[in-house]
XYZ file of C-alpha atoms in Angstrom:
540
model
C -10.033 38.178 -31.107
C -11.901 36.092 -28.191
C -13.457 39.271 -26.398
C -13.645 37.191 -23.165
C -10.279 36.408 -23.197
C -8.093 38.548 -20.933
C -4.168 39.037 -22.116
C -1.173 39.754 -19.684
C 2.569 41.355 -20.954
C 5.552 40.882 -18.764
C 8.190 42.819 -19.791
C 12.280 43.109 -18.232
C 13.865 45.923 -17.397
C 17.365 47.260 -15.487
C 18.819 43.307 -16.842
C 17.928 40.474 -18.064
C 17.635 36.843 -16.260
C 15.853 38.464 -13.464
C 13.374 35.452 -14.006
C 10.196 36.780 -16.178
C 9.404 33.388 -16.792
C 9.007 31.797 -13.184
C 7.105 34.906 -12.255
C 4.676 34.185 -15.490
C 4.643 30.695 -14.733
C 3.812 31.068 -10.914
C 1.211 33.913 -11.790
C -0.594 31.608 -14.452
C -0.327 28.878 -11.576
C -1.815 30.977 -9.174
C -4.549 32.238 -12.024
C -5.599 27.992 -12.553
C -5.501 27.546 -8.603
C -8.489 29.989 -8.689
C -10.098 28.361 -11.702
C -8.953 30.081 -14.589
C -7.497 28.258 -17.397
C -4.406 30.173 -18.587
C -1.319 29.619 -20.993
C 1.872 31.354 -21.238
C 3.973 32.663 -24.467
C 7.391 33.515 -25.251
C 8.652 35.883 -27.752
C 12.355 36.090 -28.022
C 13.837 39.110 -29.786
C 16.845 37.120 -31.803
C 16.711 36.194 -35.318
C 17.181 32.770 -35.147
C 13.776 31.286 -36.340
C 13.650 28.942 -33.550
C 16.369 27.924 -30.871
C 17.310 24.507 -31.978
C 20.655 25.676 -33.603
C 21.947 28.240 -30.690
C 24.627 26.715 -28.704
C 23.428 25.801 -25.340
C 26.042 28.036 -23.574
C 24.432 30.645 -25.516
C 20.662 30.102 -24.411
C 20.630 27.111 -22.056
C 18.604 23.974 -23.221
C 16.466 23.880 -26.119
C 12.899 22.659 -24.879
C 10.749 20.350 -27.023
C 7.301 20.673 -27.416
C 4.739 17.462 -27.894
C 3.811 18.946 -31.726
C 7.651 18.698 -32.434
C 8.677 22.608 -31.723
C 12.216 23.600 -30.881
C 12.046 26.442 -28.367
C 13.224 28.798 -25.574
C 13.956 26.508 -22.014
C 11.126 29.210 -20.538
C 7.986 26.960 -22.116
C 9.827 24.140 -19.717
C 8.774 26.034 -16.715
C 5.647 26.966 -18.078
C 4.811 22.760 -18.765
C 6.040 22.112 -15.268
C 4.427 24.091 -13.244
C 1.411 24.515 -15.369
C 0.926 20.895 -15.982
C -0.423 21.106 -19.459
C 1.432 20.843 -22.788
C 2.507 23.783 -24.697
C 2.822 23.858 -28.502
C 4.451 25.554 -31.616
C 1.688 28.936 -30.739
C 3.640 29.835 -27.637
C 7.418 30.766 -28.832
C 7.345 33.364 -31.068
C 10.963 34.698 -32.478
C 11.701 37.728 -34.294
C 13.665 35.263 -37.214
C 9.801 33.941 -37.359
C 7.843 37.219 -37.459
C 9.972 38.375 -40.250
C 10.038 35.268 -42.425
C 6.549 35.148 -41.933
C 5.973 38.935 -43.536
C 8.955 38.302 -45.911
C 6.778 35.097 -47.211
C 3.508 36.888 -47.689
C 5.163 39.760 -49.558
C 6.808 37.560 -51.597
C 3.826 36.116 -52.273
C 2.205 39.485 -52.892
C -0.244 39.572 -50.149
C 1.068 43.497 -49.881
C 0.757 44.784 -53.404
C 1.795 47.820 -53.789
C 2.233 49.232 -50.442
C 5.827 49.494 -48.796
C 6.509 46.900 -46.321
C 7.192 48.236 -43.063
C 8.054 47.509 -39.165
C 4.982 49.921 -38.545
C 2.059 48.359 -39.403
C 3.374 45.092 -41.085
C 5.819 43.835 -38.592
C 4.049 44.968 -35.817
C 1.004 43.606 -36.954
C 2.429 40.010 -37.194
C 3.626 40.319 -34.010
C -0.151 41.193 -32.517
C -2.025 38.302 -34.484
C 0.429 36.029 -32.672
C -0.154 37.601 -29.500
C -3.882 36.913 -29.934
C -4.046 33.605 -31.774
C -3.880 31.217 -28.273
C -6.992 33.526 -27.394
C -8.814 32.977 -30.620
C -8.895 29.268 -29.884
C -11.557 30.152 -26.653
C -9.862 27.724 -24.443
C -8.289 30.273 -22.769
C -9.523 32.800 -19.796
C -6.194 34.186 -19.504
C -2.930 34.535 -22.249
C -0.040 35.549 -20.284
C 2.784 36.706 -22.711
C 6.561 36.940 -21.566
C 8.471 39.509 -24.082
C 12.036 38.342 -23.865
C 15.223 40.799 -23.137
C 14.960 44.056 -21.846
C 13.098 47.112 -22.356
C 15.219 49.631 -24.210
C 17.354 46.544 -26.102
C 16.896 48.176 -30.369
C 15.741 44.491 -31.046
C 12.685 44.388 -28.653
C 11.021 47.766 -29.754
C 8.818 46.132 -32.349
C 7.466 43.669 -29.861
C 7.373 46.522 -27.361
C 5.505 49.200 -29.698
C 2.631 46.071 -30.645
C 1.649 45.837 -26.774
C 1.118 49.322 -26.945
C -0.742 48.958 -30.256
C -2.429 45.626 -28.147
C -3.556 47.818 -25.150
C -5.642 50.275 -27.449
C -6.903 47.514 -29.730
C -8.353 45.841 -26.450
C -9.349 48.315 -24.394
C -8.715 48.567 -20.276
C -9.964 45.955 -18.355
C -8.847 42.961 -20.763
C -5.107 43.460 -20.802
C -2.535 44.454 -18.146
C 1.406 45.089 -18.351
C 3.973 43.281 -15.395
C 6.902 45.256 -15.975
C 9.918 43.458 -13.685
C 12.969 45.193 -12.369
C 15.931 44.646 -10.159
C 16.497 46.467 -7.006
C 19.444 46.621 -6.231
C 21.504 46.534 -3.050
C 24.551 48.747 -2.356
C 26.917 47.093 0.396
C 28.502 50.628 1.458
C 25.418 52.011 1.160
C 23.068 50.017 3.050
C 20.858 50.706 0.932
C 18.232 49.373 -1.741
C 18.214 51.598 -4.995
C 15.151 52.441 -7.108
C 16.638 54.703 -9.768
C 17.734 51.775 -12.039
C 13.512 50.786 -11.664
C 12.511 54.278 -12.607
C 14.774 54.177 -15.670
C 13.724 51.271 -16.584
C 9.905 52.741 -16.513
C 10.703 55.937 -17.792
C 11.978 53.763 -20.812
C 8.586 52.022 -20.978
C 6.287 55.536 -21.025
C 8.520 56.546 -23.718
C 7.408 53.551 -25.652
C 4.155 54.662 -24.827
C 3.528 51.755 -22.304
C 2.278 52.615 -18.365
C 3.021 49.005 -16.497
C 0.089 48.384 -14.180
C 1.708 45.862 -11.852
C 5.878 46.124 -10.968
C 7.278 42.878 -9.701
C 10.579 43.742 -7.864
C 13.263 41.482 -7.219
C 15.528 42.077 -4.489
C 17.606 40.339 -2.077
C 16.172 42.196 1.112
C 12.697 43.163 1.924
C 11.347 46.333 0.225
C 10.237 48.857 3.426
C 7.173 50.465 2.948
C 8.848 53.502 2.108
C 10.816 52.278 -0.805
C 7.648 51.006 -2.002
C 6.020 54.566 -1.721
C 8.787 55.832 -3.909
C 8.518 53.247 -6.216
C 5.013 53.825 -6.832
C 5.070 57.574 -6.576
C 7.975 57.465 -9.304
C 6.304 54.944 -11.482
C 2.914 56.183 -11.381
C 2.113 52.384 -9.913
C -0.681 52.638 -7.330
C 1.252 51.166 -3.418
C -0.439 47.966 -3.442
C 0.689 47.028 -7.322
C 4.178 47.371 -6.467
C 4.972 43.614 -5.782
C 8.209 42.005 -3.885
C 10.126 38.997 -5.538
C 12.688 38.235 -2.654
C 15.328 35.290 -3.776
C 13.616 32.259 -2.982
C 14.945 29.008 -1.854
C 13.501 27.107 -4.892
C 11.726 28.177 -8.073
C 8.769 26.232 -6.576
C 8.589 28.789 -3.934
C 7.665 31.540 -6.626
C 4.012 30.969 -6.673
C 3.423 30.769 -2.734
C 5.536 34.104 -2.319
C 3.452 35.704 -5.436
C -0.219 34.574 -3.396
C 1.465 36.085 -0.170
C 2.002 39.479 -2.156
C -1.404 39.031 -3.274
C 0.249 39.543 -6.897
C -3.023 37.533 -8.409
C -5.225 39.648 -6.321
C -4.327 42.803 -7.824
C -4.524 41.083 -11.472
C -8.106 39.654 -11.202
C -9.053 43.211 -9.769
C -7.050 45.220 -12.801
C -8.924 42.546 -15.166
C -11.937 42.690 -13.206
C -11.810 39.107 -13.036
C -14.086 37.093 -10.835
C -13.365 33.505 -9.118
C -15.636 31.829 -7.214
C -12.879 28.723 -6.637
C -10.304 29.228 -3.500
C -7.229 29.112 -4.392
C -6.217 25.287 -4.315
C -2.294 24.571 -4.100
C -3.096 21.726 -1.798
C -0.814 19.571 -3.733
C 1.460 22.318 -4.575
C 2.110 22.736 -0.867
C 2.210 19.178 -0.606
C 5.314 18.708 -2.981
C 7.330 21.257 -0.969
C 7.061 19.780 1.862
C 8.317 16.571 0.859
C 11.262 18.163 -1.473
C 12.352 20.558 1.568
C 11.892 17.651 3.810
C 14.016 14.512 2.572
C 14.220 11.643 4.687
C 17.260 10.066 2.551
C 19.928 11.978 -0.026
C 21.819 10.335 -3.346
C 24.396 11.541 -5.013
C 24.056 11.339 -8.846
C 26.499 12.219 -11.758
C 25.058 14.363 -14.387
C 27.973 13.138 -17.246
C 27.657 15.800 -20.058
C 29.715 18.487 -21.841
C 27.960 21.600 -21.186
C 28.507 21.233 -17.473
C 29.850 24.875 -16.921
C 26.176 26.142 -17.783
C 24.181 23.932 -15.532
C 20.876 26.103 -17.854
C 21.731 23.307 -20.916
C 20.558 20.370 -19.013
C 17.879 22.158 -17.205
C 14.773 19.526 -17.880
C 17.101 17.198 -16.712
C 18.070 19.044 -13.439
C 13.872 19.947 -12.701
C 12.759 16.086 -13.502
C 15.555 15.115 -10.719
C 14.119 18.021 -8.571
C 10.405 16.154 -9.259
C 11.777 12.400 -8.895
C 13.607 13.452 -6.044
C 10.653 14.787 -3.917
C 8.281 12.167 -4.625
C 10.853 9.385 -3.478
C 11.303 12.057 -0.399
C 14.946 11.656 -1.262
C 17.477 14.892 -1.728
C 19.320 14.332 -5.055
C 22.134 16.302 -4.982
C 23.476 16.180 -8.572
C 27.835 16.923 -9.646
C 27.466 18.247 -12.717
C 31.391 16.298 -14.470
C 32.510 17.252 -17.903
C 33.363 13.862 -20.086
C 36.025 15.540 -21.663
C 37.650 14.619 -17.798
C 37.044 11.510 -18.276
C 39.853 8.954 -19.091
C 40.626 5.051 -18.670
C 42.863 5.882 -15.820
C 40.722 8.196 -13.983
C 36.835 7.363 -14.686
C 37.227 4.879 -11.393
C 38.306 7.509 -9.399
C 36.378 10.518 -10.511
C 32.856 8.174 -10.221
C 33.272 5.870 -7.724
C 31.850 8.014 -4.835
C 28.216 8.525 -6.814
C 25.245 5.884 -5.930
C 23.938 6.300 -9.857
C 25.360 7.759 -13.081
C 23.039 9.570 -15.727
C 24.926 10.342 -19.883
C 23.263 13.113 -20.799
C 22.111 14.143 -24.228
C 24.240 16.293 -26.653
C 25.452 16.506 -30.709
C 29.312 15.849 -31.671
C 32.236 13.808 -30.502
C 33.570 15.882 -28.029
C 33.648 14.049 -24.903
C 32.662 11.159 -26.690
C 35.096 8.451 -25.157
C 34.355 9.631 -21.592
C 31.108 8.897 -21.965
C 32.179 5.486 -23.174
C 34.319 5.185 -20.586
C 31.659 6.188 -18.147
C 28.998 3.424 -19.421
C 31.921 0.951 -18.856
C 32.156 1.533 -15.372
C 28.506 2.085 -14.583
C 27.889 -1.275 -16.388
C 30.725 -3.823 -14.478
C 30.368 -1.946 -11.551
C 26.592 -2.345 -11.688
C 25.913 1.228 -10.852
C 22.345 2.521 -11.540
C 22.482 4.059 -15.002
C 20.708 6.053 -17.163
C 21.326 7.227 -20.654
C 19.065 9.821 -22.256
C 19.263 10.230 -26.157
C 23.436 10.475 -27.361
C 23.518 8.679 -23.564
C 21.700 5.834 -24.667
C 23.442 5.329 -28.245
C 27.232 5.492 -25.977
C 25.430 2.716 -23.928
C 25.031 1.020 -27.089
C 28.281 1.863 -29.022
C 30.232 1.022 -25.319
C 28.246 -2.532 -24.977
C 28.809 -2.935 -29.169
C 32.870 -2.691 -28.344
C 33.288 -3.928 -25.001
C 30.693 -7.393 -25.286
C 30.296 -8.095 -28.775
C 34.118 -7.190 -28.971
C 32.864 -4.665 -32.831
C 36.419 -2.935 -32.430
C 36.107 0.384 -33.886
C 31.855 0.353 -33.477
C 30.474 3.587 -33.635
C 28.018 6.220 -34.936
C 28.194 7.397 -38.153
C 27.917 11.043 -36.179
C 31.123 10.441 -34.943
C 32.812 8.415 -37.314
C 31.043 8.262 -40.778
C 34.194 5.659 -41.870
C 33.338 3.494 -38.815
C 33.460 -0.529 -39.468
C 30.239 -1.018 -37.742
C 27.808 1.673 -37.139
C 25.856 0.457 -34.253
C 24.510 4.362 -34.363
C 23.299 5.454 -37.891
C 21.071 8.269 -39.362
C 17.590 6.938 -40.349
C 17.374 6.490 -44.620
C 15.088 9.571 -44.592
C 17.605 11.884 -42.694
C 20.502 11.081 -45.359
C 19.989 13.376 -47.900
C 19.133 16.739 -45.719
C 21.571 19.791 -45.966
C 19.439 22.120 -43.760
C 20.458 21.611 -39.738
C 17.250 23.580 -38.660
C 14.271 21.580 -37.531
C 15.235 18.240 -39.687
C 15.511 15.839 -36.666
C 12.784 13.682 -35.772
C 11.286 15.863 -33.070
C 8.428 16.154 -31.120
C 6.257 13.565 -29.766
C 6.306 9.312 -31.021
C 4.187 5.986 -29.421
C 6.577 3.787 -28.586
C 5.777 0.170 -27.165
C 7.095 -1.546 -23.968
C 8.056 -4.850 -23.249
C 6.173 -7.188 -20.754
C 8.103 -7.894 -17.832
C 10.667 -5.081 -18.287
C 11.653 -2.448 -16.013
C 10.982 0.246 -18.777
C 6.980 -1.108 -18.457
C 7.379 -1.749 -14.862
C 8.538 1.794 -14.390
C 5.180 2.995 -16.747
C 2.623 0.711 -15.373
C 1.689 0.150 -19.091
C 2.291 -1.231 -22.492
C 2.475 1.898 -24.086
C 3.772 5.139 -24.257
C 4.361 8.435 -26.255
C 7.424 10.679 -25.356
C 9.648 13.613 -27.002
C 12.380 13.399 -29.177
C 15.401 15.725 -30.792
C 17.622 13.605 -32.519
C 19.040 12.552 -36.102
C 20.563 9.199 -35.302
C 18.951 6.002 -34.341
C 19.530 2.558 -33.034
C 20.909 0.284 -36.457
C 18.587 -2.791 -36.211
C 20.571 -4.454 -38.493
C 22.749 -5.233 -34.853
C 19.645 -5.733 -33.124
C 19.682 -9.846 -33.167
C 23.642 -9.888 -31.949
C 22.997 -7.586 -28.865
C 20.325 -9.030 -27.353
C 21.433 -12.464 -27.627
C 24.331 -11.057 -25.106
C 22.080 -9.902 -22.928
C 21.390 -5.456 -23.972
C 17.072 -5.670 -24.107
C 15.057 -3.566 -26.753
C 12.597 -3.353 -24.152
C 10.743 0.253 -25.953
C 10.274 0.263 -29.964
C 8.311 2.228 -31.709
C 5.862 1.014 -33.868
C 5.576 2.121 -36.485
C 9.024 2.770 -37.703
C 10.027 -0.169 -35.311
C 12.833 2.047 -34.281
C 14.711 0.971 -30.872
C 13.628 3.205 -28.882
C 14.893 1.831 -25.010
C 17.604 -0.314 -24.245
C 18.486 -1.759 -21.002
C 20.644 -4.759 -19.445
C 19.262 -8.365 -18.039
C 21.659 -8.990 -15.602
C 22.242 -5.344 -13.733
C 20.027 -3.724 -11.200
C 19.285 -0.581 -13.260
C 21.170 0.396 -16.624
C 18.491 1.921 -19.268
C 19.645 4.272 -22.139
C 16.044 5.553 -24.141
C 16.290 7.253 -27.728
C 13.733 9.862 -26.488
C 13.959 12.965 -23.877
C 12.043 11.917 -21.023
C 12.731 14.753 -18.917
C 10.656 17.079 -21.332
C 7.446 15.649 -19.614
C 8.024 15.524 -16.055
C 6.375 18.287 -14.043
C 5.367 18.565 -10.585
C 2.296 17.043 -10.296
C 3.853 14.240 -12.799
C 6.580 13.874 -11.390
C 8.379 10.819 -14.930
C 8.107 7.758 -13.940
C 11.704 6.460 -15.670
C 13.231 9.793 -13.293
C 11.775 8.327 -9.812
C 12.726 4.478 -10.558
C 15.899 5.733 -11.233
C 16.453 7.512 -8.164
C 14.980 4.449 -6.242
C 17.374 2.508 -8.058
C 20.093 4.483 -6.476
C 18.526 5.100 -3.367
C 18.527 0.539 -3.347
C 21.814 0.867 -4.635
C 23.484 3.066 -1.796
C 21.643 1.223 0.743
C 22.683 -2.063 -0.587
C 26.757 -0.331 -0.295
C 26.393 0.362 3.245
């Protein structure tokens, strides 16, 4: 265990979503402002040994990491406002703890001693907690625990920080405990006894929080504060305010004013020489609270109910959006809607049209039907994995005049599968963790708006997917005029497509919203929004 390394719990109490992982991510931010480099980790409670196969209405997106992991949407945040990649090492599940004791006594690393959650699972759980501080690139490893305290499924992960915090000693590790207080209407009045359950459920685990982060929709007085901390056995100035912010990229500015990274460097006595610098942070608020121009852009997918499944998406528009100092305000439109009679109607109003990724046929023919009018219409398009094989399947129909072209996702039987699984994917039964994921080069052509919008000849970007571009179609479609302006290669896989004759229509195979952060804001996300931003200007 790196000695110098100093670790950092958050736990949840009262409910979940209170937002444990835009507090970690705005603490760590406020931690590398001062000079420290930090990382953040996940560990989700469920069984599932990653979240690739939970149903996005379930968990919200599933985030991709560059080393190909499938995991919780939180290590999104963490990337964007951290600005550095995360990896396989920082989402932990309970599925994975187990399998990974389950292996080793099959293997009969315990010989003869009874496997149990106390020492063996708990265990597990604590060399994960310390192997991103092992690897000494690390001054601080800040460690989300999903759920709640008090949930049956968290107590193992609960019961190893209290383990942790004995192992390490005071002075190198530090609890966040985060609560909700709330606010009674008829009343008038904030409430602090669901926060000192929600403690009194921690000290029975055997865990004092040293910090609490409160969130709350009105200001805390000072002598709701005083009961907090008399209650909690939190000195006054650790008991932190999280009011509702405008934006998530408020978080860290409203954490500095609370002096939340104060108290932490003092609790770890941790010394900075380094000022805090959010210079640039401060910088892209201004321009996203301040747009000089707005767009209105349809997000065309079939999770639209939880707006959490396309959440990359939603943040790289948030990023694109302030560094053209435009406003994009985004209608979220279910392709199941979508029919022949109606697309014209329901998308006319819109200045640019983005397909959005997604597995299965439902909704399939909207999205068709959506490509179709984005394309004659010469509407600013964008298709992001499934979005950019409808752009193909829709072109494969519509200009080629393939009746019946497909994928073989959709239709196995289909006459010409524009859309087919790679020969390598063909023979898998197991769903979890077979697609090609994680991060691939892929090389632009000159003179194209894919390597205009880069700057450069080559790239390497994120994928989840099964199905690729069939190049055996490759010669017919761009002799009508669809470019395979990114292929990888090595596999020489399509991996962008986009049309000669239309102002802005580009589908690509990967995810690029995976990589856009704040200070990076993607480059395919900003020309896009110019594109529109040309596009509604040009309508006027």
């Amino acid at each position: 265990m790196g000695s110098t390394t100093k670790y950092i719990f958050i736990t949840g109490g009262v409910t979940s979503s209170l937002g444990k992982g835009i507090i970690a991510a705005s603490l760590a931010k406020l931690l590398q402002a001062r000079g420290f480099s930090a990382t953040i980790q996940k560990f989700d409670p469920y069984l599932n040994i990653d979240p690739g196969t939970l149903n996005p209405y379930e968990h919200g997106e599933c985030y991709v990491t560059e080393d190909g992991a499938e995991t919780d949407l939180d290590l999104g945040h963490y990337e964007r406002f951290l600005n550095t990649p995360t990896s396989q090492a920082n989402n932990i599940t309970t599925g994975r703890i187990y399998n990974n004791v389950i292996t080793k006594e099959r293997k009969g690393e315990y010989l003869g001693k009874t496997v149990q959650v106390i020492p063996h699972i708990t265990d597990e759980i604590k060399r994960n907690f310390f192997k991103l501080g092992e690897e000494g690139k690390y001054d601080v490893v800040i460690t989300e625990i999903g759920g709640c305290v008090g949930d049956i499924e968290s107590l193992p992960f609960i019961e190893a920080v209290r383990q942790a915090k004995w192992d390490i000693g005071p002075n190198n590790i530090l609890v966040v405990h985060l609560t909700l207080i709330p606010y009674l209407a008829a009343a008038k009045e904030l409430k602090t006894k669901p926060t000192q359950h929600s403690v009194k459920q921690l000290l029975e685990a055997g865990i004092q929080p040293d910090i609490l982060v409160c969130r709350t929709e009105h200001h805390l007085p000072l002598e709701v504060k005083k009961k907090l901390a008399l209650f909690c056995n939190v000195q006054l100035n650790c008991v932190i305010e999280a009011m509702d912010a405008e934006t998530i990229y408020d978080v860290p500015l409203l954490m500095k004013k609370e002096k939340l990274d104060e108290r932490v460097m003092s609790k770890l006595k941790l010394t900075s020489k380094v000022n805090t610098d959010l210079e640039q942070w401060k910088d892209f608020l201004g321009r996203l609270k301040n747009p000089t121009q707005e767009v209105n852009i349809g997000l065309i997918g079939k999770y639209v109910s939880l707006p959490d499944a396309y959440k990359s998406i939603i943040e790289a528009f948030v990023h694109a959006g302030a560094a053209c100092e435009c406003k994009v305000h985004l209608t979220l439109i279910s392709s199941e809607e979508l029919l022949p009679e109606n697309v014209a109607k329901k998308l006319e109003h819109l200045d640019g049209i983005l397909v959005a990724p997604g597995f299965g046929e439902r909704g399939l023919e909207g999205k068709i039907e959506t490509v179709k009018f984005a394309r004659e219409n010469k509407l600013p398009f964008f298709g992001i994995c499934l979005g950019m094989q409808v752009a193909v399947i829709e072109f494969a129909r519509n200009v080629l005049g393939l009746k019946g072209a497909n994928s073989t996702e959709m239709d196995p039987n289909t006459p010409h599968p524009v859309i087919d699984l790679m020969a390598d994917q063909k023979n898998i039964e197991m769903k979890g963790g077979t697609m090609r994921l994680g991060s691939y080069p892929c090389e632009l052509r000159k003179g194209s708006k894919a390597a205009q919008a880069y700057g450069k000849a080559k790239v390497k970007e994120r994928h989840r997917h099964r199905y690729e571009f069939n190049n055996k179609y490759l010669k017919q479609i761009e002799e009508k005029g669809m470019i395979p302006s990114g292929i990888n290669p090595e596999s020489q896989l399509v991996e962008i497509i986009e049309l000669k004759n239309h102002p802005w229509f580009l589908g690509t195979q990967f995810h690029p919203e995976y990589k856009s952060t704040v200070m990076n804001p993607h480059p395919l996300f900003v020309k896009f929004v110019t594109a529109t931003i040309d596009n509604k200007k040009s309508n006027i």
